[in-house]
Short mmCIF file of C-alpha atoms in Angstrom, two decimals:
data_model
loop_
_atom_site.label_atom_id
_atom_site.label_comp_id
_atom_site.label_asym_id
_atom_site.label_seq_id
_atom_site.Cartn_x
_atom_site.Cartn_y
_atom_site.Cartn_z
CA GLN S 1 36.29 -91.20 -6.81
CA VAL S 2 37.08 -90.75 -3.12
CA GLN S 3 38.79 -93.28 -0.89
CA LEU S 4 38.43 -93.03 2.88
CA VAL S 5 40.83 -94.55 5.40
CA GLU S 6 40.09 -94.42 9.12
CA SER S 7 42.65 -94.64 11.89
CA GLY S 8 42.97 -93.96 15.60
CA GLY S 9 40.82 -96.71 17.04
CA GLY S 10 41.93 -98.83 19.95
CA LEU S 11 41.26 -100.00 23.48
CA VAL S 12 40.57 -97.39 26.16
CA GLN S 13 39.15 -97.41 29.67
CA ALA S 14 35.78 -95.87 30.43
CA GLY S 15 36.14 -92.14 30.88
CA GLY S 16 39.08 -91.97 28.50
CA SER S 17 39.47 -90.31 25.12
CA LEU S 18 40.35 -91.24 21.56
CA ARG S 19 40.61 -89.25 18.37
CA LEU S 20 39.66 -90.93 15.13
CA SER S 21 40.92 -89.67 11.80
CA CYS S 22 39.58 -90.26 8.33
CA ALA S 23 41.95 -89.44 5.50
CA ALA S 24 40.41 -88.92 2.09
CA SER S 25 41.95 -89.12 -1.33
CA GLY S 26 40.85 -86.91 -4.18
CA ARG S 27 40.95 -83.21 -4.94
CA THR S 28 37.27 -82.61 -4.24
CA PHE S 29 37.31 -83.47 -0.53
CA ALA S 30 36.33 -79.93 0.40
CA THR S 31 33.04 -80.30 -1.48
CA TYR S 32 31.89 -83.32 0.52
CA THR S 33 29.75 -83.58 3.61
CA MET S 34 31.57 -85.96 5.93
CA GLY S 35 30.30 -88.04 8.79
CA TRP S 36 30.74 -90.94 11.15
CA PHE S 37 28.61 -94.00 11.80
CA ARG S 38 29.24 -96.91 14.13
CA GLN S 39 28.12 -100.49 14.42
CA ALA S 40 28.33 -102.62 17.54
CA PRO S 41 28.16 -106.43 17.44
CA GLY S 42 24.61 -107.59 16.97
CA LYS S 43 23.31 -104.08 16.47
CA GLU S 44 22.36 -101.99 13.50
CA ARG S 45 24.60 -99.28 12.17
CA GLU S 46 23.89 -95.93 13.78
CA PHE S 47 24.69 -92.34 12.99
CA VAL S 48 27.25 -90.59 15.16
CA ALA S 49 28.10 -87.18 13.69
CA ALA S 50 28.27 -85.16 10.50
CA ILE S 51 29.98 -81.96 9.35
CA ASN S 52 29.30 -79.78 6.34
CA TRP S 53 31.83 -79.07 3.63
CA ARG S 54 32.99 -75.82 5.21
CA GLY S 55 33.35 -77.32 8.65
CA VAL S 56 31.08 -74.75 10.30
CA SER S 57 27.91 -76.81 10.74
CA THR S 58 27.66 -80.09 12.59
CA SER S 59 25.09 -82.56 13.82
CA TYR S 60 25.32 -85.30 16.44
CA ALA S 61 23.44 -88.29 17.70
CA ASP S 62 21.88 -87.59 21.09
CA SER S 63 23.92 -90.42 22.61
CA VAL S 64 27.22 -88.64 21.90
CA LYS S 65 26.24 -84.97 22.10
CA GLY S 66 28.49 -83.10 24.50
CA ARG S 67 31.11 -85.88 24.49
CA PHE S 68 32.12 -86.19 20.81
CA THR S 69 33.30 -83.46 18.46
CA VAL S 70 33.56 -83.75 14.70
CA SER S 71 35.92 -81.45 12.80
CA ARG S 72 37.73 -81.31 9.49
CA ASP S 73 40.85 -79.91 7.91
CA ASN S 74 40.25 -79.46 4.20
CA ALA S 75 43.90 -78.61 3.61
CA LYS S 76 44.79 -82.08 4.90
CA ASN S 77 41.79 -83.89 3.39
CA THR S 78 41.00 -85.23 6.84
CA VAL S 79 37.98 -85.38 9.11
CA TYR S 80 38.30 -86.08 12.82
CA LEU S 81 36.14 -87.44 15.60
CA GLN S 82 37.31 -86.46 19.07
CA MET S 83 35.70 -88.79 21.58
CA ASN S 84 35.80 -87.88 25.25
CA SER S 85 34.22 -89.41 28.36
CA LEU S 86 33.98 -92.72 26.55
CA LYS S 87 31.54 -95.33 27.81
CA PRO S 88 31.45 -99.11 27.29
CA GLU S 89 28.38 -98.61 25.10
CA ASP S 90 30.52 -96.62 22.68
CA THR S 91 32.29 -99.85 21.76
CA ALA S 92 31.82 -100.40 18.03
CA VAL S 93 33.44 -100.30 14.64
CA TYR S 94 33.46 -96.67 13.54
CA TYR S 95 33.06 -95.82 9.87
CA CYS S 96 33.73 -92.62 8.01
CA ALA S 97 31.42 -91.75 5.12
CA ALA S 98 30.91 -88.99 2.57
CA ASP S 99 28.58 -87.55 0.01
CA GLN S 100 27.81 -84.19 -1.56
CA HIS S 101 24.43 -83.46 -0.05
CA ASN S 102 23.42 -81.47 3.01
CA TYR S 103 24.78 -82.32 6.44
CA TYR S 104 21.53 -82.07 8.44
CA SER S 105 19.97 -85.15 6.83
CA PHE S 106 23.23 -87.08 6.59
CA ARG S 107 22.05 -89.39 9.36
CA ASP S 108 19.17 -90.60 7.19
CA ARG S 109 21.22 -91.25 4.06
CA ALA S 110 23.38 -94.18 5.18
CA PRO S 111 21.98 -96.56 2.55
CA THR S 112 22.80 -94.14 -0.25
CA LEU S 113 26.03 -92.48 0.86
CA ASP S 114 28.62 -92.40 -1.89
CA TYR S 115 31.75 -93.44 -0.03
CA TRP S 116 32.66 -95.45 3.08
CA GLY S 117 35.86 -96.29 4.84
CA GLN S 118 36.81 -99.75 6.02
CA GLY S 119 36.18 -98.97 9.68
CA THR S 120 38.26 -98.79 12.83
CA GLN S 121 37.54 -100.66 16.05
CA VAL S 122 36.94 -98.75 19.26
CA THR S 123 36.70 -100.78 22.45
CA VAL S 124 35.89 -99.17 25.79
CA SER S 125 36.47 -101.28 28.87
CA SER S 126 34.55 -100.77 32.09
#
C-alpha cells in the first residue's frame, strides 16, 4: 500500500514559479513510476508529466514541455514538479499518482493507476 500526499500549491502571478511535492509512504517507492495529472474546473483530468522508477526517463504533456520539470528523490520517497513560466491556463488541482508499469504510457493509464494523492490547488492569476 502506498499513500501519496501533495503539497506546494498556492496562488502565483503569471510568469511565476511553484514547486509541487508528493511524499509517498511505503518502502517500495523506488519501484513505482510516478506522475502528475491536473484537473481544472469544468474540464477533464489531463496528464502533465511522468518519471520512471530510476528518475532518468521522463515524459510531458505538450502544454507544459519546456516549462515544467518532474524529478524524484527515492531516498526521500518524494517526487517533485517544478513549474516555471506559469500561465493562467495552468490553474487546476494537481494530483500525484503512481503505479508499477512503464512511464511512457503513464498518460494513458489514469483510469487504472494504483494510487492517487488528494490533490493540491494551483491558481495562476493574470
